[in-house]
Amino acid sequence: MTGLSHDQKNVLDHVVEWYKKDREDMQYVTLGGYAGTGKTTLIAVIRKEIDKIDPGLKVAFVSFTGKAARVLKTKIKEAGVMLRQDSVGTIHSLIYTPILNLKEEIVGWKTKDEIECKLIIIDEASMVDSVIWEHLLSYRVPIIVVGDHGQLPPISGTFNLMQSPHLRLEEIHRQAKKNPIIALSIQARQYGSIVADRYSDTVIKYDGDDAETAETMQEKLSKYDADTLILCGYNRTRKRLNAYIRVALGFESPLPAVGDRVICLRNNHKAHIFNGMLGTIQKIAPKNDIAYAADIELDGEDRMYSGLIAIDQFDADTTLNFTEQRSKFHGIDLFDFGYALTVHKAQGSQAKRVVLFEERFSKMTDDAWRRWLYTAVTRAEEELYIFPSP
């Protein structure tokens, strides 16, 4: 294949060989690729090659969130490999169907008896948890799993599809290296440090000793919008930043209100919400002394979340643990302010603009720090501003 790197050709050959000969005995193959190695390009080529082997095969391209699925659909269309029979969407829409009550309201979700595809290609697979993965495997459909093995492990639990991928893309394309965000991701991954400098007009690491840095930081925070991710390491920093941004945006009460940006902190498969999802509050009112009734428009999702969310989770130091009081907190979900996030919570998100505060835990290993910094940098799509800890 002309235009493919050595890495890409090698992976393509292995995937094609797996599809031809091994997919009955080995249901899935995992492919890890660093930012800038051409994962999306390779997915497109793989789709073309499989069509030659198996014309008319229906492929389901899926991602974890609606926003990621929309990005994937755009990339596949641009690559010209969106065949008529294929579909692009969320994993959830592919394998789950709603449970309705007598009022035709959605009260839960269940796995579909069958799915209409003969091959699944998962993008951004590092967010897939063990429950969803077991459900995917149950359909006995071959799966190509694609993700970034340079990132931090998943937010919670020990399950990690990208921990040791079968195949790896690690050769950064020459054109990608010209992208300053990709260049910084290489610095982060290889050296665990980024030198203070202006890499472009919109990719800058500020010097903590510069007298203007503090003023610039306040300016960036005050211009927060839905295209922005504010990232840090410590929960105490996250709380301070959330409070600062809310005041800058005109919120007068410390309590969550309509228009507030929020983040989901715990999976609830029945409600179709997952750890790390971001959204905006549309309605909120106290239900009782432990919960708000809230409507939340989740980024990139077609369906509004409507349910009960814990009052005490907002501005809490850690995620609440309901294990010992399950009956009391039954049916209550966990959300917190979502302006500033720890990098661990931002793994499934990307934004046009990222403002990053470098904060390393004292007990963090060098490898964990490199992964933290790499994950943070690769959340940025166009703009990246890096500051020392505030």
mmCIF file of C-alpha atoms in Angstrom, residues 1-385:
data_model
loop_
_atom_site.group_PDB
_atom_site.id
_atom_site.type_symbol
_atom_site.label_atom_id
_atom_site.label_comp_id
_atom_site.label_asym_id
_atom_site.label_seq_id
_atom_site.Cartn_x
_atom_site.Cartn_y
_atom_site.Cartn_z
ATOM 1 C CA MET A 1 0.000 0.000 0.000
ATOM 2 C CA THR A 2 1.512 3.290 -1.100
ATOM 3 C CA GLY A 3 1.598 6.055 1.468
ATOM 4 C CA LEU A 4 1.580 3.761 4.481
ATOM 5 C CA SER A 5 4.434 3.735 6.971
ATOM 6 C CA HIS A 6 6.342 0.536 7.730
ATOM 7 C CA ASP A 7 4.395 0.337 11.001
ATOM 8 C CA GLN A 8 1.048 0.673 9.227
ATOM 9 C CA LYS A 9 1.880 -1.903 6.553
ATOM 10 C CA ASN A 10 2.954 -4.399 9.193
ATOM 11 C CA VAL A 11 -0.231 -3.922 11.232
ATOM 12 C CA LEU A 12 -2.407 -4.047 8.094
ATOM 13 C CA ASP A 13 -0.870 -7.378 7.077
ATOM 14 C CA HIS A 14 -1.511 -8.855 10.529
ATOM 15 C CA VAL A 15 -5.119 -7.611 10.674
ATOM 16 C CA VAL A 16 -5.895 -8.960 7.191
ATOM 17 C CA GLU A 17 -4.301 -12.290 8.097
ATOM 18 C CA TRP A 18 -6.355 -12.406 11.318
ATOM 19 C CA TYR A 19 -9.559 -11.696 9.414
ATOM 20 C CA LYS A 20 -8.848 -14.317 6.750
ATOM 21 C CA LYS A 21 -7.687 -17.166 8.976
ATOM 22 C CA ASP A 22 -7.954 -16.556 12.706
ATOM 23 C CA ARG A 23 -11.141 -14.666 13.508
ATOM 24 C CA GLU A 24 -13.121 -17.830 14.309
ATOM 25 C CA ASP A 25 -10.623 -18.895 16.979
ATOM 26 C CA MET A 26 -9.508 -15.417 18.071
ATOM 27 C CA GLN A 27 -12.615 -13.208 18.211
ATOM 28 C CA TYR A 28 -10.819 -9.896 18.534
ATOM 29 C CA VAL A 29 -7.530 -8.179 17.781
ATOM 30 C CA THR A 30 -6.310 -5.081 19.642
ATOM 31 C CA LEU A 31 -4.403 -2.257 17.968
ATOM 32 C CA GLY A 32 -2.641 0.441 20.000
ATOM 33 C CA GLY A 33 -1.376 3.610 18.368
ATOM 34 C CA TYR A 34 0.191 6.802 19.667
ATOM 35 C CA ALA A 35 -1.177 10.186 18.610
ATOM 36 C CA GLY A 36 0.166 11.002 15.150
ATOM 37 C CA THR A 37 0.729 7.406 14.010
ATOM 38 C CA GLY A 38 -2.244 7.381 11.630
ATOM 39 C CA LYS A 39 -4.753 5.115 13.384
ATOM 40 C CA THR A 40 -7.730 6.579 11.527
ATOM 41 C CA THR A 41 -5.952 6.320 8.163
ATOM 42 C CA LEU A 42 -5.194 2.684 8.862
ATOM 43 C CA ILE A 43 -8.794 1.954 9.911
ATOM 44 C CA ALA A 44 -9.883 3.275 6.493
ATOM 45 C CA VAL A 45 -7.366 1.073 4.652
ATOM 46 C CA ILE A 46 -8.360 -1.972 6.717
ATOM 47 C CA ARG A 47 -12.007 -1.384 5.768
ATOM 48 C CA LYS A 48 -11.089 -1.282 2.059
ATOM 49 C CA GLU A 49 -9.038 -4.480 2.300
ATOM 50 C CA ILE A 50 -11.778 -6.364 4.138
ATOM 51 C CA ASP A 51 -14.288 -5.323 1.470
ATOM 52 C CA LYS A 52 -12.045 -7.011 -1.103
ATOM 53 C CA ILE A 53 -12.032 -10.205 0.956
ATOM 54 C CA ASP A 54 -15.702 -10.121 1.926
ATOM 55 C CA PRO A 55 -17.739 -7.852 -0.421
ATOM 56 C CA GLY A 56 -21.001 -6.596 1.048
ATOM 57 C CA LEU A 57 -19.923 -7.239 4.654
ATOM 58 C CA LYS A 58 -21.716 -4.962 7.099
ATOM 59 C CA VAL A 59 -19.307 -3.227 9.486
ATOM 60 C CA ALA A 60 -20.303 -1.306 12.616
ATOM 61 C CA PHE A 61 -17.857 1.493 13.500
ATOM 62 C CA VAL A 62 -18.399 2.438 17.134
ATOM 63 C CA SER A 63 -17.031 4.700 19.872
ATOM 64 C CA PHE A 64 -17.798 5.012 23.551
ATOM 65 C CA THR A 65 -19.505 8.431 23.492
ATOM 66 C CA GLY A 66 -21.783 10.187 21.037
ATOM 67 C CA LYS A 67 -19.274 12.998 20.514
ATOM 68 C CA ALA A 68 -16.489 10.524 19.680
ATOM 69 C CA ALA A 69 -18.819 8.654 17.310
ATOM 70 C CA ARG A 70 -19.592 11.865 15.432
ATOM 71 C CA VAL A 71 -15.873 12.612 15.043
ATOM 72 C CA LEU A 72 -15.285 9.047 13.835
ATOM 73 C CA LYS A 73 -18.108 9.323 11.281
ATOM 74 C CA THR A 74 -16.625 12.524 9.862
ATOM 75 C CA LYS A 75 -13.172 10.946 9.550
ATOM 76 C CA ILE A 76 -14.519 7.807 7.868
ATOM 77 C CA LYS A 77 -16.531 9.850 5.365
ATOM 78 C CA GLU A 78 -13.494 12.029 4.597
ATOM 79 C CA ALA A 79 -11.473 8.847 3.961
ATOM 80 C CA GLY A 80 -14.128 7.688 1.480
ATOM 81 C CA VAL A 81 -14.688 4.271 3.085
ATOM 82 C CA MET A 82 -18.216 4.746 4.403
ATOM 83 C CA LEU A 83 -19.966 1.937 2.517
ATOM 84 C CA ARG A 84 -23.736 1.932 2.171
ATOM 85 C CA GLN A 85 -24.253 -1.048 4.435
ATOM 86 C CA ASP A 86 -21.989 0.212 7.249
ATOM 87 C CA SER A 87 -23.055 2.096 10.364
ATOM 88 C CA VAL A 88 -21.330 4.540 12.727
ATOM 89 C CA GLY A 89 -22.541 5.177 16.260
ATOM 90 C CA THR A 90 -22.014 4.524 19.925
ATOM 91 C CA ILE A 91 -21.356 1.083 21.351
ATOM 92 C CA HIS A 92 -24.488 1.595 23.419
ATOM 93 C CA SER A 93 -26.731 2.165 20.382
ATOM 94 C CA LEU A 94 -25.311 -0.929 18.706
ATOM 95 C CA ILE A 95 -25.874 -3.468 21.485
ATOM 96 C CA TYR A 96 -28.529 -2.065 23.830
ATOM 97 C CA THR A 97 -32.252 -1.450 23.476
ATOM 98 C CA PRO A 98 -34.449 0.599 25.855
ATOM 99 C CA ILE A 99 -36.806 -0.870 28.449
ATOM 100 C CA LEU A 100 -40.068 1.111 28.487
ATOM 101 C CA ASN A 101 -42.739 1.415 31.161
ATOM 102 C CA LEU A 102 -46.497 1.727 30.509
ATOM 103 C CA LYS A 103 -46.055 5.472 29.868
ATOM 104 C CA GLU A 104 -43.505 4.716 27.129
ATOM 105 C CA GLU A 105 -40.758 6.193 29.319
ATOM 106 C CA ILE A 106 -37.250 4.701 29.266
ATOM 107 C CA VAL A 107 -36.600 3.026 32.619
ATOM 108 C CA GLY A 108 -33.517 1.022 31.704
ATOM 109 C CA TRP A 109 -31.579 -0.734 28.954
ATOM 110 C CA LYS A 110 -31.018 -4.351 27.998
ATOM 111 C CA THR A 111 -28.768 -6.082 25.488
ATOM 112 C CA LYS A 112 -30.273 -6.741 22.070
ATOM 113 C CA ASP A 113 -30.932 -10.340 21.081
ATOM 114 C CA GLU A 114 -29.013 -9.797 17.840
ATOM 115 C CA ILE A 115 -26.968 -7.026 16.223
ATOM 116 C CA GLU A 116 -26.979 -6.167 12.522
ATOM 117 C CA CYS A 117 -23.306 -6.383 11.615
ATOM 118 C CA LYS A 118 -20.657 -8.990 10.861
ATOM 119 C CA LEU A 119 -17.634 -7.010 12.064
ATOM 120 C CA ILE A 120 -17.201 -4.370 14.778
ATOM 121 C CA ILE A 121 -14.438 -1.750 14.712
ATOM 122 C CA ILE A 122 -14.088 0.123 18.017
ATOM 123 C CA ASP A 123 -12.285 3.478 18.119
ATOM 124 C CA GLU A 124 -11.013 5.100 21.355
ATOM 125 C CA ALA A 125 -11.331 1.708 23.035
ATOM 126 C CA SER A 126 -9.512 2.623 26.247
ATOM 127 C CA MET A 127 -12.840 3.805 27.724
ATOM 128 C CA VAL A 128 -14.601 0.432 27.323
ATOM 129 C CA ASP A 129 -15.238 -1.220 30.692
ATOM 130 C CA SER A 130 -15.491 -4.922 31.515
ATOM 131 C CA VAL A 131 -19.320 -4.998 31.515
ATOM 132 C CA ILE A 132 -19.675 -3.543 28.015
ATOM 133 C CA TRP A 133 -16.796 -5.673 26.745
ATOM 134 C CA GLU A 134 -18.449 -8.901 27.934
ATOM 135 C CA HIS A 135 -21.685 -7.835 26.267
ATOM 136 C CA LEU A 136 -19.839 -7.119 22.992
ATOM 137 C CA LEU A 137 -18.136 -10.513 23.066
ATOM 138 C CA SER A 138 -21.438 -12.286 23.658
ATOM 139 C CA TYR A 139 -22.525 -11.641 20.054
ATOM 140 C CA ARG A 140 -19.611 -13.724 18.737
ATOM 141 C CA VAL A 141 -18.901 -11.102 16.059
ATOM 142 C CA PRO A 142 -15.238 -10.409 15.162
ATOM 143 C CA ILE A 143 -13.952 -7.161 16.701
ATOM 144 C CA ILE A 144 -11.055 -4.865 15.801
ATOM 145 C CA VAL A 145 -10.194 -2.813 18.878
ATOM 146 C CA VAL A 146 -8.317 0.484 18.363
ATOM 147 C CA GLY A 147 -6.973 2.833 21.031
ATOM 148 C CA ASP A 148 -3.949 4.700 22.371
ATOM 149 C CA HIS A 149 -1.660 2.544 24.525
ATOM 150 C CA GLY A 150 0.326 5.589 25.660
ATOM 151 C CA GLN A 151 -2.498 6.966 27.791
ATOM 152 C CA LEU A 152 -3.254 6.463 31.444
ATOM 153 C CA PRO A 153 -5.113 3.278 32.391
ATOM 154 C CA PRO A 154 -8.934 3.571 32.676
ATOM 155 C CA ILE A 155 -10.494 5.764 35.361
ATOM 156 C CA SER A 156 -11.601 2.927 37.610
ATOM 157 C CA GLY A 157 -11.130 -0.805 37.906
ATOM 158 C CA THR A 158 -8.355 -2.971 36.532
ATOM 159 C CA PHE A 159 -9.835 -3.768 33.104
ATOM 160 C CA ASN A 160 -7.837 -2.174 30.271
ATOM 161 C CA LEU A 161 -8.139 -3.254 26.629
ATOM 162 C CA MET A 162 -5.079 -1.170 25.731
ATOM 163 C CA GLN A 163 -2.784 -2.468 28.460
ATOM 164 C CA SER A 164 -0.933 -4.807 26.104
ATOM 165 C CA PRO A 165 -2.279 -4.535 22.530
ATOM 166 C CA HIS A 166 -1.624 -7.339 20.068
ATOM 167 C CA LEU A 167 -0.419 -4.816 17.463
ATOM 168 C CA ARG A 168 1.166 -1.379 17.849
ATOM 169 C CA LEU A 169 1.646 1.792 15.818
ATOM 170 C CA GLU A 170 4.554 3.795 17.227
ATOM 171 C CA GLU A 171 6.063 5.514 14.171
ATOM 172 C CA ILE A 172 4.960 9.168 14.133
ATOM 173 C CA HIS A 173 4.237 10.448 10.622
ATOM 174 C CA ARG A 174 6.458 13.210 9.277
ATOM 175 C CA GLN A 175 3.462 15.498 8.697
ATOM 176 C CA ALA A 176 2.121 14.818 12.189
ATOM 177 C CA LYS A 177 5.418 15.892 13.741
ATOM 178 C CA LYS A 178 4.800 19.375 12.315
ATOM 179 C CA ASN A 179 1.674 19.649 14.470
ATOM 180 C CA PRO A 180 2.886 21.356 17.678
ATOM 181 C CA ILE A 181 0.440 19.384 19.842
ATOM 182 C CA ILE A 182 1.766 16.089 18.466
ATOM 183 C CA ALA A 183 5.316 17.374 18.958
ATOM 184 C CA LEU A 184 4.582 18.128 22.617
ATOM 185 C CA SER A 185 2.928 14.732 23.067
ATOM 186 C CA ILE A 186 6.195 13.140 21.924
ATOM 187 C CA GLN A 187 8.144 15.257 24.424
ATOM 188 C CA ALA A 188 5.751 14.225 27.176
ATOM 189 C CA ARG A 189 5.804 10.524 26.329
ATOM 190 C CA GLN A 190 9.546 10.206 25.814
ATOM 191 C CA TYR A 191 10.955 12.601 28.385
ATOM 192 C CA GLY A 192 8.173 13.368 30.859
ATOM 193 C CA SER A 193 8.793 17.099 30.502
ATOM 194 C CA ILE A 194 7.854 19.988 28.243
ATOM 195 C CA VAL A 195 10.124 22.999 27.884
ATOM 196 C CA ALA A 196 8.544 26.419 28.442
ATOM 197 C CA ASP A 197 8.264 28.003 24.993
ATOM 198 C CA ARG A 198 5.861 29.362 22.367
ATOM 199 C CA TYR A 199 5.437 26.447 19.955
ATOM 200 C CA SER A 200 2.802 28.297 17.922
ATOM 201 C CA ASP A 201 0.321 31.101 18.491
ATOM 202 C CA THR A 202 -2.050 28.618 20.135
ATOM 203 C CA VAL A 203 0.337 26.057 21.683
ATOM 204 C CA ILE A 204 2.317 27.586 24.535
ATOM 205 C CA LYS A 205 3.944 26.480 27.769
ATOM 206 C CA TYR A 206 4.290 29.440 30.112
ATOM 207 C CA ASP A 207 7.260 30.090 32.381
ATOM 208 C CA GLY A 208 6.297 30.197 36.055
ATOM 209 C CA ASP A 209 8.947 32.878 36.679
ATOM 210 C CA ASP A 210 7.481 35.231 34.074
ATOM 211 C CA ALA A 211 5.643 38.113 35.752
ATOM 212 C CA GLU A 212 2.857 38.011 33.149
ATOM 213 C CA THR A 213 2.082 34.300 33.518
ATOM 214 C CA ALA A 214 -0.431 34.714 36.372
ATOM 215 C CA GLU A 215 -2.357 37.389 34.481
ATOM 216 C CA THR A 216 -2.416 35.267 31.316
ATOM 217 C CA MET A 217 -3.675 32.281 33.318
ATOM 218 C CA GLN A 218 -6.571 34.302 34.756
ATOM 219 C CA GLU A 219 -7.445 35.534 31.286
ATOM 220 C CA LYS A 220 -7.594 31.977 29.881
ATOM 221 C CA LEU A 221 -9.760 30.770 32.776
ATOM 222 C CA SER A 222 -12.139 33.722 32.475
ATOM 223 C CA LYS A 223 -12.750 32.913 28.800
ATOM 224 C CA TYR A 224 -13.984 29.389 29.547
ATOM 225 C CA ASP A 225 -16.614 28.000 27.190
ATOM 226 C CA ALA A 226 -17.943 24.567 26.158
ATOM 227 C CA ASP A 227 -15.014 24.153 23.730
ATOM 228 C CA THR A 228 -12.562 24.328 26.643
ATOM 229 C CA LEU A 229 -11.115 21.699 28.978
ATOM 230 C CA ILE A 230 -9.317 22.874 32.115
ATOM 231 C CA LEU A 231 -7.054 20.070 33.354
ATOM 232 C CA CYS A 232 -5.059 19.584 36.546
ATOM 233 C CA GLY A 233 -3.734 16.853 38.824
ATOM 234 C CA TYR A 234 -5.064 17.455 42.324
ATOM 235 C CA ASN A 235 -8.696 17.449 43.447
ATOM 236 C CA ARG A 236 -8.036 20.499 45.619
ATOM 237 C CA THR A 237 -6.845 22.381 42.530
ATOM 238 C CA ARG A 238 -9.884 21.205 40.577
ATOM 239 C CA LYS A 239 -12.207 22.587 43.276
ATOM 240 C CA ARG A 240 -10.440 25.958 43.356
ATOM 241 C CA LEU A 241 -10.529 26.252 39.576
ATOM 242 C CA ASN A 242 -14.208 25.284 39.383
ATOM 243 C CA ALA A 243 -15.078 27.941 41.969
ATOM 244 C CA TYR A 244 -12.993 30.596 40.168
ATOM 245 C CA ILE A 245 -14.511 29.872 36.764
ATOM 246 C CA ARG A 246 -18.083 29.805 38.079
ATOM 247 C CA VAL A 247 -17.621 33.264 39.629
ATOM 248 C CA ALA A 248 -16.061 34.535 36.390
ATOM 249 C CA LEU A 249 -19.092 33.211 34.472
ATOM 250 C CA GLY A 250 -21.532 34.968 36.789
ATOM 251 C CA PHE A 251 -22.842 32.148 38.996
ATOM 252 C CA GLU A 252 -23.719 33.733 42.344
ATOM 253 C CA SER A 253 -24.435 30.590 44.400
ATOM 254 C CA PRO A 254 -22.007 27.757 45.218
ATOM 255 C CA LEU A 255 -24.863 25.325 44.486
ATOM 256 C CA PRO A 256 -25.277 23.782 41.012
ATOM 257 C CA ALA A 257 -27.646 25.716 38.749
ATOM 258 C CA VAL A 258 -29.105 25.728 35.248
ATOM 259 C CA GLY A 259 -26.282 26.318 32.778
ATOM 260 C CA ASP A 260 -23.584 24.714 34.927
ATOM 261 C CA ARG A 261 -21.130 22.352 33.227
ATOM 262 C CA VAL A 262 -20.996 18.981 34.984
ATOM 263 C CA ILE A 263 -19.166 15.668 34.733
ATOM 264 C CA CYS A 264 -20.485 12.177 35.473
ATOM 265 C CA LEU A 265 -18.388 10.376 38.097
ATOM 266 C CA ARG A 266 -19.849 6.880 38.097
ATOM 267 C CA ASN A 267 -21.098 4.443 35.466
ATOM 268 C CA ASN A 268 -24.800 3.672 35.411
ATOM 269 C CA HIS A 269 -25.445 1.313 32.511
ATOM 270 C CA LYS A 270 -29.215 1.383 33.034
ATOM 271 C CA ALA A 271 -29.261 5.172 32.687
ATOM 272 C CA HIS A 272 -26.709 5.083 29.841
ATOM 273 C CA ILE A 273 -24.281 7.423 31.619
ATOM 274 C CA PHE A 274 -20.605 6.742 32.072
ATOM 275 C CA ASN A 275 -17.691 7.997 34.093
ATOM 276 C CA GLY A 276 -16.180 11.054 32.375
ATOM 277 C CA MET A 277 -19.236 12.158 30.357
ATOM 278 C CA LEU A 278 -19.621 15.945 30.278
ATOM 279 C CA GLY A 279 -22.848 17.915 30.003
ATOM 280 C CA THR A 280 -24.815 21.044 30.869
ATOM 281 C CA ILE A 281 -27.612 21.279 33.436
ATOM 282 C CA GLN A 282 -30.976 22.193 31.871
ATOM 283 C CA LYS A 283 -33.172 21.770 34.964
ATOM 284 C CA ILE A 284 -32.316 21.207 38.635
ATOM 285 C CA ALA A 285 -34.263 21.318 41.895
ATOM 286 C CA PRO A 286 -33.926 19.650 45.316
ATOM 287 C CA LYS A 287 -35.802 16.334 45.466
ATOM 288 C CA ASN A 288 -35.025 15.624 49.113
ATOM 289 C CA ASP A 289 -32.149 16.161 51.550
ATOM 290 C CA ILE A 290 -29.731 13.928 49.603
ATOM 291 C CA ALA A 291 -30.559 14.439 45.923
ATOM 292 C CA TYR A 292 -31.424 16.910 43.205
ATOM 293 C CA ALA A 293 -33.801 16.052 40.372
ATOM 294 C CA ALA A 294 -31.928 17.127 37.271
ATOM 295 C CA ASP A 295 -32.102 17.192 33.485
ATOM 296 C CA ILE A 296 -28.634 17.235 31.918
ATOM 297 C CA GLU A 297 -27.820 17.636 28.234
ATOM 298 C CA LEU A 298 -24.816 15.376 27.696
ATOM 299 C CA ASP A 299 -22.266 16.416 25.084
ATOM 300 C CA GLY A 300 -22.754 14.585 21.798
ATOM 301 C CA GLU A 301 -25.607 12.395 23.055
ATOM 302 C CA ASP A 302 -29.068 12.344 21.473
ATOM 303 C CA ARG A 303 -30.945 11.704 24.711
ATOM 304 C CA MET A 304 -31.239 13.973 27.738
ATOM 305 C CA TYR A 305 -30.287 12.521 31.126
ATOM 306 C CA SER A 306 -33.149 12.882 33.624
ATOM 307 C CA GLY A 307 -32.659 11.530 37.117
ATOM 308 C CA LEU A 308 -31.525 12.049 40.678
ATOM 309 C CA ILE A 309 -28.009 13.288 41.416
ATOM 310 C CA ALA A 310 -26.282 13.415 44.804
ATOM 311 C CA ILE A 311 -26.201 16.810 46.525
ATOM 312 C CA ASP A 312 -23.061 16.033 48.523
ATOM 313 C CA GLN A 313 -21.004 15.130 45.458
ATOM 314 C CA PHE A 314 -20.727 18.726 44.313
ATOM 315 C CA ASP A 315 -17.396 20.154 45.468
ATOM 316 C CA ALA A 316 -16.584 16.958 47.382
ATOM 317 C CA ASP A 317 -12.908 16.050 47.782
ATOM 318 C CA THR A 318 -13.429 12.521 46.438
ATOM 319 C CA THR A 319 -16.079 10.474 44.652
ATOM 320 C CA LEU A 320 -18.745 9.397 47.143
ATOM 321 C CA ASN A 321 -18.838 5.719 48.062
ATOM 322 C CA PHE A 322 -22.394 4.405 48.384
ATOM 323 C CA THR A 323 -21.442 0.771 49.023
ATOM 324 C CA GLU A 324 -22.396 0.781 52.692
ATOM 325 C CA GLN A 325 -25.634 2.728 52.155
ATOM 326 C CA ARG A 326 -27.009 1.217 48.947
ATOM 327 C CA SER A 327 -30.648 1.331 50.022
ATOM 328 C CA LYS A 328 -30.446 5.010 50.973
ATOM 329 C CA PHE A 329 -28.752 6.058 47.737
ATOM 330 C CA HIS A 330 -30.514 3.649 45.392
ATOM 331 C CA GLY A 331 -31.171 5.290 42.028
ATOM 332 C CA ILE A 332 -28.949 8.313 42.702
ATOM 333 C CA ASP A 333 -26.166 9.197 40.270
ATOM 334 C CA LEU A 334 -22.943 11.108 40.827
ATOM 335 C CA PHE A 335 -22.138 14.376 39.063
ATOM 336 C CA ASP A 336 -19.842 17.259 39.971
ATOM 337 C CA PHE A 337 -18.915 20.605 38.440
ATOM 338 C CA GLY A 338 -17.182 19.965 35.118
ATOM 339 C CA TYR A 339 -15.255 23.134 34.295
ATOM 340 C CA ALA A 340 -11.932 21.884 35.649
ATOM 341 C CA LEU A 341 -11.156 18.157 35.614
ATOM 342 C CA THR A 342 -8.330 15.983 36.791
ATOM 343 C CA VAL A 343 -6.522 14.406 33.847
ATOM 344 C CA HIS A 344 -7.663 10.963 35.041
ATOM 345 C CA LYS A 345 -11.293 12.040 34.642
ATOM 346 C CA ALA A 346 -10.699 13.630 31.242
ATOM 347 C CA GLN A 347 -9.402 10.526 29.471
ATOM 348 C CA GLY A 348 -12.452 10.068 27.264
ATOM 349 C CA SER A 349 -12.752 13.754 26.385
ATOM 350 C CA GLN A 350 -11.163 16.065 23.872
ATOM 351 C CA ALA A 351 -11.720 19.752 23.262
ATOM 352 C CA LYS A 352 -10.731 22.446 20.805
ATOM 353 C CA ARG A 353 -8.912 24.258 23.630
ATOM 354 C CA VAL A 354 -7.085 22.782 26.638
ATOM 355 C CA VAL A 355 -5.679 24.759 29.562
ATOM 356 C CA LEU A 356 -3.358 22.451 31.512
ATOM 357 C CA PHE A 357 -1.848 22.865 34.968
ATOM 358 C CA GLU A 358 1.119 20.545 35.473
ATOM 359 C CA GLU A 359 0.766 18.812 38.836
ATOM 360 C CA ARG A 360 2.738 15.703 39.717
ATOM 361 C CA PHE A 361 1.885 13.568 42.733
ATOM 362 C CA SER A 362 4.886 12.948 44.986
ATOM 363 C CA LYS A 363 4.475 9.147 44.766
ATOM 364 C CA MET A 364 3.930 9.075 40.996
ATOM 365 C CA THR A 365 6.450 6.941 39.086
ATOM 366 C CA ASP A 366 8.259 8.375 36.077
ATOM 367 C CA ASP A 367 6.218 6.114 33.761
ATOM 368 C CA ALA A 368 2.921 7.166 35.349
ATOM 369 C CA TRP A 369 3.929 10.832 35.054
ATOM 370 C CA ARG A 370 4.823 10.473 31.363
ATOM 371 C CA ARG A 371 1.444 8.841 30.739
ATOM 372 C CA TRP A 372 -0.327 11.585 32.725
ATOM 373 C CA LEU A 373 1.360 14.357 30.755
ATOM 374 C CA TYR A 374 0.878 12.586 27.420
ATOM 375 C CA THR A 375 -2.817 11.976 28.141
ATOM 376 C CA ALA A 376 -3.277 15.639 29.107
ATOM 377 C CA VAL A 377 -1.576 17.009 25.990
ATOM 378 C CA THR A 378 -3.505 14.723 23.630
ATOM 379 C CA ARG A 379 -6.855 16.003 24.941
ATOM 380 C CA ALA A 380 -6.228 19.183 22.897
ATOM 381 C CA GLU A 381 -7.472 19.375 19.313
ATOM 382 C CA GLU A 382 -6.285 22.864 18.284
ATOM 383 C CA GLU A 383 -5.125 24.968 21.234
ATOM 384 C CA LEU A 384 -2.995 24.039 24.253
ATOM 385 C CA TYR A 385 -1.870 26.336 27.054
#
